[in-house]
Amino acid sequence: MTAVETQMTYSNSYTILHEEAYMTQEDDWDRDLLLDPAWEKQQRKTFTAWCNSHLRKAGTQIENIEEDFRNGLKLMLLLEVISGERLPKPDKGKMRFHKIANVNKALDFICSKGVKLVSIGAEEIVDGNAKMTLGMIWTIILRFAIQDISVEETSAKEGLLLWCQRKTAPYRNVNVQNFHISWKDGLALCALIHRHRPDLIDYAKLRKDDPIGNLNTAFEVAEKFLDIPKMLDAEDIVNTPKPDEKAIMTYVSCFYHAFAGAEQAETAANRICKVLAVNQENEKLMEEYEKLASELLEWIRRTIPWLENRVAEQTMRSMQQKLEDFRDYRRIHKPPRVQEKCQLEINFNTLQTKLRLSNRPAFMPSEGKMVSDIANAWKGLEQVEKGYEEWLLTEIRRLERLDHLAEKFKQKCAMHETWTSGKEELLSQKDYESASLMEIRALMRKHEAFESDLAAHQDRVEQIAAIAQELNELDYHDAVTVNARCQGICDQWDNLGTLTQKRRDSLERVEKLWETIDQLYLEFAKRAAPFNNWMDGAMEDLQDMFIVHSIEEIQSLITAHDQFKATLPEADKERMATIGIQNEILKIAQTYGIKLTGINPYTNLSQQDIANKWDTVKHLVPLRDQMLQEEVARQQANERLRRQFAAQANIIGPWIQTKMEEISHVSVDIAGSLEEQMNSLKQYEQNIINYKSNIDKLEGDHQLSQESLIFDNKHTNYSMEHIRVGWEQLLTTIARTINEVENQILTRDAKGISQEQLNEFRASFNHFDRKRNGMMDPDDFRACLISMGYDLGEVEFARIMTLVDPNNTGVVTFQAFIDFMTRETAETDTAEQVMASFKILASDKSYITVEELRRELPPDQAEYCISRMTRFVGADCPSGALDYISFSAPSMGRATYKHPPALSFLLLESHLNPTVHLYALFIISSL
């Protein structure tokens, strides 16, 4: 078979299929038939080493994988070694058909193991087809080395990958996601070895930036200590962007099989150790149970007599010591025994469960040490403990009652004696003789509060007597001291009651003397306060600053002031009545010899305060009259300024509005030529400029009004701001209108539009300008275009609106309408003509040279083209060739070119001369 035939056969039929158990979508050995040379090199070395690792068991090996398997003998031997089965006897001859027969026997054996080989024939192997031979060896590796790998219900490649991920998960810088680039730095292989044999590699000293060192370390350790031959070269793996997946899988599977046997032996040893550990643990639990049970029963036997002792102590301290000992027993000594009892029951139940699970007979403790025996002993302990605790608490409560009563008696006596300390001296005072009415009333309320407090303490005195009686009945050892103290408290209590009644009588007598004077104080305060407030308000109003803007407002203030002056006589009567009350108080004090403090308790106002304020009010009234009259004169002057400004504004405002309307009519009037309209507008402009003096005079009047703080004018609707805005709009309108007419004249002259056409455009615009404001709405503009013969769709009308209303204002002005109509009626030219002209200059070439442009065009236009044309890209074109097609199309597009009639002769001539054509178009583009 020739090399060409071999390649065709290989290209058409090289596919390896495996059963689904170990065939994955990444195991397509070679749907891409052009194997990467680096991968092929790695596969040759790996597959050769893998084959030799098995063939050496039969005392042989291979050197060249595609040559040494050609006769089929070593191939059959390899299958016998890895499968452990005998293959049919090989043919001994050296002829080609003998070799083919031997290879077929090997392939038949592979197929008998459930592997379907498609397009791998004996002839390719015998002929030494390297790729077919590598594919066959990979199939054998998959079937006998990888297929049987199973990890958590995953098998083959997925199982091997999962096994690698599990084993390397704890290691830093290792993340196994595939069988190519995840292994390039060598750390994954070192992690696998360290996971199973940490004594072989010091993983902490490995560096990720030394992949070749890491790989060689893994290869050398695996070959020396794990009997895994070196199947890969570190340099090949590191220098290959993506190492061969099958070579990596083959090498990694050797680690799986090497460590799987060790794990099985370890599992068996662990199983034996587990059984022995269970037996040892059970025996330990039995011994602990016996020991704990004995100690616990002994502790119960020793504790019960102590709890049965019921000899009472005579003192509270001794009984409390017994209680403290019992609490120590409950808090310190008993909890560990409770825990021991619980642990004993837990150990017993755990032991019985473990014996039952391991098919051992149940554990029987020694006599008297059963769980039930311990529970009965514990129950007896708790009963004795409960009785002892009740006895202790009863005795302690008895002694505690006596101590409590004695302490309570002392405490209540101390509190009572503290409360009564100084009370007798306080009740004997005569502080009410020099006090005022408010002070007397305060003393009375204070005395009433004391009486209430005294009544409340009656219960305490009774309680003290009752406690003393109970202590005597219980034969308290210090009853003499208790009785003496109780008698002293009772005697003092009787004396306090007598002093309290005497003080009440004295306070009531003095209180009546002050009530009359107090009533007069109160009446003075009630009348003086509102009158004082009235005077404060009057002074505030008389001194209040006012701001008015009209004569009516100042007249209103004068009226209010006159009304205030009319109330002054009545106010003077109220003043005299208030002063009379104060005089009555002085008279009563002198008559009965009462010493006044000089201060009214109900007000801070005095008779002198009222007199001073009344004098101030009388002084401010004439001053207010003078201020009001001065403001009347100022407002009269302001009114004259308002009328003067209004008289001029009412003339200027309508004049500006009239001129605005006249200019608007002139701009759309179709009578006369554009030059006549221009002359008319110029005359309007001169008249407006001449009117400026009136505006200046009005500005002067407005300045006077502002200086006088006049901000409103009821005599006119025109403010100075309105006049300024109107004047500026008038100037802007006349200037814009003149500019529009000038633009129409330029457009007419440049585009060749006749006066009749402009008049026709103006007539159409005026007809559809329904609001007569010099603008058309979009609907009116559409109707206007339809009336002029345009066939408009929505898209076309939208395009036209972007031309006439680029700012999206919603209206079409007369100037925009004229510009659009002149563009529509002007002569046009297309971009195709420009390209055709360039093609003629370029002698029908797709490009044009710099020399041709400078030879055919004027210098300025030639340099313009050279600076803007891009270089032409194509085969067989000279250096510096320019692309005139791209220059014409993007810049010109397929839009039409507008040009004025003045250039019509030039364009007509350009159709005969391409150079003239281009020159004309450049002139048009500049326009």
XYZ file of C-alpha atoms in Angstrom, residues 151-568:
418
model
C -15.212 6.609 42.643
C -18.626 7.507 44.077
C -20.707 6.127 41.209
C -18.445 7.696 38.585
C -16.163 5.582 36.432
C -13.379 5.716 33.849
C -12.113 9.232 33.186
C -14.620 10.970 35.470
C -13.823 8.557 38.292
C -10.075 9.016 37.886
C -10.503 12.829 37.815
C -12.688 12.756 40.939
C -10.121 10.550 42.718
C -7.357 13.038 41.871
C -9.482 15.990 43.034
C -10.282 14.291 46.359
C -6.694 13.335 47.057
C -5.214 16.783 46.160
C -7.981 18.988 47.620
C -6.098 19.915 50.838
C -2.933 21.054 49.011
C -2.126 24.677 48.199
C -1.651 25.763 44.565
C -3.309 22.532 43.347
C -6.612 22.679 41.462
C -7.148 19.588 39.288
C -9.850 20.324 36.715
C -8.609 18.278 33.725
C -5.828 15.975 32.498
C -3.696 18.540 30.670
C -2.866 22.030 32.007
C -3.772 21.168 35.634
C -0.613 18.967 35.752
C 1.901 21.318 34.071
C 3.482 22.689 37.259
C 4.060 19.185 38.739
C 2.422 20.082 42.074
C -0.589 17.823 41.454
C 1.653 14.738 40.974
C 3.707 15.635 44.065
C 0.477 16.101 46.052
C -0.746 12.610 45.039
C 2.512 11.043 46.219
C 2.626 13.096 49.445
C -0.994 12.238 50.249
C -0.211 8.484 50.293
C 3.517 8.559 51.126
C 4.340 11.792 52.978
C 7.757 10.353 53.819
C 8.858 10.500 50.155
C 8.319 14.223 49.397
C 8.580 17.400 51.496
C 5.656 19.204 49.861
C 6.204 22.425 51.834
C 9.530 23.032 50.031
C 8.031 22.808 46.517
C 7.626 26.020 44.482
C 5.006 26.702 41.874
C 7.518 28.649 39.784
C 9.740 25.524 39.378
C 7.527 23.202 37.292
C 10.418 21.216 35.777
C 11.917 20.569 39.219
C 8.513 19.536 40.590
C 7.828 17.155 37.677
C 11.285 15.532 37.810
C 10.912 15.069 41.574
C 7.579 13.307 41.079
C 8.965 11.124 38.210
C 12.075 10.094 40.159
C 10.213 9.296 43.409
C 7.510 7.358 41.559
C 10.090 5.305 39.644
C 12.326 4.654 42.645
C 9.808 3.987 45.417
C 6.461 3.246 43.727
C 7.661 1.083 40.793
C 6.015 3.488 38.311
C 8.300 3.939 35.285
C 9.025 7.410 33.962
C 6.561 7.863 31.100
C 6.841 11.624 30.473
C 9.500 14.320 30.010
C 9.206 17.377 32.247
C 10.417 19.700 29.479
C 7.800 18.390 27.028
C 4.979 18.991 29.489
C 6.125 22.460 30.506
C 6.901 23.650 26.954
C 3.630 22.343 25.502
C 0.748 24.847 25.854
C -1.696 22.000 26.441
C -0.055 18.645 27.312
C -1.507 15.506 25.797
C -4.496 14.424 27.847
C -4.139 10.704 27.142
C -0.485 10.620 28.147
C -1.321 12.357 31.440
C -4.295 10.037 32.071
C -2.151 6.941 31.407
C 0.554 8.086 33.818
C -1.924 9.181 36.533
C -3.808 5.854 36.298
C -0.576 4.112 37.341
C -0.655 6.118 40.576
C -4.262 5.085 41.144
C -3.450 1.402 40.743
C -0.258 1.729 42.791
C -2.037 3.362 45.716
C -5.262 1.323 45.393
C -3.462 -1.882 46.493
C -1.928 -0.105 49.469
C -5.313 1.251 50.445
C -6.840 -2.254 50.314
C -4.153 -3.618 52.646
C -4.608 -0.645 54.929
C -8.379 -1.244 54.944
C -7.907 -4.896 55.959
C -5.545 -3.935 58.768
C -7.941 -1.261 59.918
C -10.778 -3.777 60.010
C -8.782 -6.100 62.289
C -7.720 -3.228 64.507
C -11.306 -2.074 64.704
C -12.512 -5.465 65.934
C -9.710 -5.664 68.518
C -10.384 -2.089 69.613
C -14.067 -2.904 70.160
C -13.169 -5.917 72.325
C -10.666 -3.903 74.329
C -13.120 -1.060 74.791
C -15.846 -3.464 75.961
C -13.528 -5.017 78.537
C -12.502 -1.538 79.697
C -16.148 -0.549 80.111
C -16.835 -3.685 82.186
C -13.931 -2.914 84.513
C -14.969 0.719 84.842
C -18.539 -0.303 85.658
C -17.442 -2.644 88.455
C -15.121 -0.010 89.899
C -17.662 2.842 89.730
C -20.436 0.697 91.172
C -18.285 -0.346 94.156
C -17.149 3.223 94.896
C -20.666 4.631 94.590
C -22.246 2.046 96.897
C -19.493 2.618 99.493
C -20.077 6.383 99.414
C -23.844 5.889 99.950
C -23.176 3.575 102.919
C -20.944 6.195 104.576
C -23.230 9.188 103.899
C -26.564 7.899 105.235
C -25.526 7.842 108.985
C -24.380 11.450 108.772
C -27.747 12.512 107.368
C -29.669 10.612 110.070
C -28.085 12.688 112.923
C -30.871 15.055 114.300
C -29.148 16.685 117.314
C -30.149 20.422 117.310
C -27.744 23.293 118.135
C -28.524 26.134 120.528
C -27.279 29.079 118.456
C -28.182 30.348 115.041
C -24.535 30.318 113.987
C -24.154 26.626 114.823
C -27.321 25.701 112.941
C -26.221 27.776 109.974
C -22.932 25.895 110.017
C -24.853 22.615 109.839
C -26.863 24.028 106.949
C -23.675 25.186 105.220
C -22.192 21.688 105.615
C -25.335 20.229 104.085
C -25.135 22.719 101.218
C -21.523 21.766 100.628
C -22.676 18.177 100.493
C -25.362 19.056 97.922
C -23.143 21.447 95.965
C -19.697 19.805 96.132
C -19.841 16.208 97.277
C -23.074 14.927 95.747
C -22.896 16.317 92.127
C -19.840 14.192 91.220
C -21.665 11.130 92.601
C -24.744 12.033 90.559
C -22.540 12.271 87.504
C -20.925 8.938 88.388
C -24.344 7.306 88.734
C -25.438 8.737 85.386
C -22.190 7.738 83.735
C -22.545 4.261 85.257
C -25.970 3.827 83.661
C -24.711 5.238 80.354
C -21.702 2.919 80.347
C -23.902 -0.073 81.206
C -26.349 0.691 78.358
C -23.514 1.471 75.916
C -21.740 -1.752 76.845
C -24.866 -3.855 76.377
C -25.520 -2.196 72.987
C -21.955 -2.784 71.781
C -22.040 -6.433 72.939
C -25.344 -6.967 71.161
C -24.082 -5.385 67.949
C -20.938 -7.525 68.017
C -22.956 -10.695 68.742
C -21.467 -11.037 72.241
C -23.372 -12.245 75.364
C -24.825 -9.559 77.637
C -22.753 -8.261 80.565
C -23.793 -9.438 84.065
C -22.316 -7.324 86.925
C -21.271 -8.804 90.261
C -23.924 -9.590 92.877
C -25.360 -6.458 94.457
C -23.932 -4.180 91.767
C -26.744 -4.297 89.232
C -28.139 -1.019 88.003
C -31.322 -1.733 89.964
C -29.317 -2.311 93.183
C -27.581 1.036 92.769
C -30.892 2.767 92.006
C -32.488 1.365 95.210
C -29.505 2.463 97.340
C -29.641 5.942 95.750
C -33.379 6.192 96.448
C -32.797 5.420 100.139
C -30.085 8.109 100.258
C -32.401 10.760 98.800
C -35.179 9.941 101.293
C -32.796 10.356 104.264
C -31.415 13.512 102.646
C -34.881 15.005 102.277
C -35.728 14.404 105.966
C -32.444 15.920 107.120
C -32.997 19.027 105.031
C -36.525 19.539 106.396
C -35.270 19.229 109.995
C -32.501 21.748 109.378
C -34.833 24.306 107.826
C -37.381 23.975 110.676
C -34.754 24.595 113.390
C -33.225 27.487 111.475
C -36.622 29.120 110.980
C -37.279 28.922 114.717
C -34.013 30.627 115.671
C -34.316 32.993 112.748
C -37.721 34.191 114.033
C -36.254 35.302 117.351
C -33.302 37.073 115.757
C -35.605 38.670 113.207
C -37.981 40.081 115.842
C -35.100 41.528 117.874
C -33.513 43.101 114.799
C -36.873 44.395 113.603
C -37.502 46.016 117.028
C -34.121 47.753 116.922
C -34.619 48.917 113.341
C -38.100 50.367 113.936
C -36.973 52.062 117.131
C -33.978 53.602 115.342
C -36.154 54.852 112.489
C -38.724 56.339 114.925
C -36.078 58.029 117.034
C -34.455 59.473 113.919
C -37.796 60.851 112.741
C -38.687 62.428 116.118
C -35.247 64.010 116.518
C -35.718 67.843 116.648
C -39.498 67.675 116.252
C -40.237 69.082 119.736
C -37.989 72.144 119.158
C -39.615 72.720 115.757
C -43.140 72.711 117.203
C -42.095 75.206 119.907
C -40.917 77.903 117.434
C -42.816 81.244 116.967
C -41.653 82.006 113.409
C -45.215 82.952 112.370
C -45.120 86.255 114.334
C -42.963 88.054 111.663
C -44.179 86.164 108.555
C -46.265 87.388 105.636
C -49.580 85.881 104.619
C -47.983 83.643 102.008
C -45.391 82.534 104.535
C -48.073 81.885 107.150
C -50.071 79.815 104.691
C -46.928 77.941 103.789
C -46.294 77.278 107.485
C -49.903 76.116 107.840
C -49.587 73.698 104.942
C -46.267 72.525 106.311
C -47.893 71.969 109.705
C -50.767 70.060 108.115
C -48.239 67.874 106.336
C -46.519 67.263 109.669
C -49.814 66.263 111.241
C -50.406 63.791 108.436
C -46.905 62.426 108.903
C -47.508 62.190 112.644
C -50.675 60.181 112.100
C -48.842 57.892 109.675
C -46.195 57.152 112.324
C -48.862 56.037 114.785
C -48.756 52.555 113.192
C -45.004 52.320 113.737
C -45.348 53.130 117.428
C -48.029 50.444 117.758
C -45.818 47.947 115.889
C -42.900 48.671 118.257
C -45.116 47.929 121.250
C -46.444 44.717 119.664
C -42.933 43.425 118.866
C -41.786 44.169 122.418
C -44.746 42.200 123.803
C -43.990 39.185 121.494
C -40.322 39.163 122.535
C -41.401 39.098 126.177
C -43.740 36.198 125.470
C -40.898 34.251 123.746
C -38.563 34.921 126.733
C -36.050 36.933 124.748
C -32.776 37.078 126.635
C -32.511 40.926 126.480
C -36.180 41.709 127.274
C -35.299 44.377 129.957
C -33.568 46.628 127.411
C -36.439 46.190 124.971
C -39.072 47.259 127.557
C -37.161 50.372 128.638
C -36.712 51.604 125.107
C -40.356 50.975 124.265
C -41.580 53.049 127.277
C -39.410 56.039 126.305
C -40.849 56.066 122.787
C -44.452 56.038 124.066
C -43.876 58.989 126.454
C -42.279 61.103 123.715
C -45.192 60.340 121.378
C -47.746 61.790 123.814
C -45.741 65.047 124.131
C -45.552 65.528 120.370
C -49.353 65.368 120.122
C -49.795 68.185 122.647
C -47.266 70.519 120.957
C -48.825 69.924 117.543
C -52.280 71.170 118.616
C -50.863 74.330 120.239
C -48.990 75.335 117.048
C -52.119 74.857 114.884
C -54.140 77.307 117.032
C -51.457 80.020 116.767
C -51.111 79.744 112.990
C -54.897 80.028 112.389
C -55.121 83.213 114.474
C -52.312 85.062 112.610
C -53.569 83.916 109.183
C -56.873 85.827 109.529
C -55.012 89.132 110.128
C -53.272 88.895 106.745
C -56.224 87.798 104.598
C -57.676 91.306 104.191
C -54.343 92.815 103.086
C -53.743 89.898 100.736
C -57.129 90.405 99.070
C -56.237 94.034 98.371
C -52.841 92.966 96.967
C -54.611 90.562 94.626
C -57.128 93.188 93.436
C -54.287 95.636 92.717
C -52.447 92.976 90.693
C -55.591 92.079 88.710
C -56.168 95.699 87.662
C -52.545 96.810 87.314
C -51.469 93.967 84.975
C -53.958 94.584 82.101
C -53.521 98.360 82.420
C -49.755 97.923 82.265
C -50.118 95.684 79.194
C -52.331 98.342 77.565
C -49.681 100.995 78.150
C -46.916 98.671 76.787
C -48.983 98.047 73.654
C -49.723 101.748 73.257
C -46.020 102.659 73.535
C -45.139 99.922 71.025
C -47.781 101.159 68.547
C -46.777 104.808 68.965
C -43.110 103.967 68.276
C -43.785 101.355 65.579
C -42.075 101.984 62.232
C -44.493 101.877 59.346
C -44.012 101.320 55.594
C -46.788 102.477 53.237
C -46.967 102.690 49.465
C -50.086 104.744 48.883
C -52.106 107.681 50.252
C -54.908 105.293 51.194
C -52.588 103.322 53.472
C -51.297 106.415 55.335
C -54.856 107.712 55.738
C -55.769 104.382 57.336
C -52.942 104.821 59.868
C -54.059 108.403 60.689
C -57.619 107.174 61.319
C -56.379 104.433 63.669
C -54.244 106.992 65.570
C -57.223 109.327 66.041
C -59.255 106.442 67.438
C -56.441 105.693 69.914
C -56.358 109.311 71.165
C -60.101 109.121 71.850
C -59.508 106.284 74.382
C -57.027 108.243 76.553
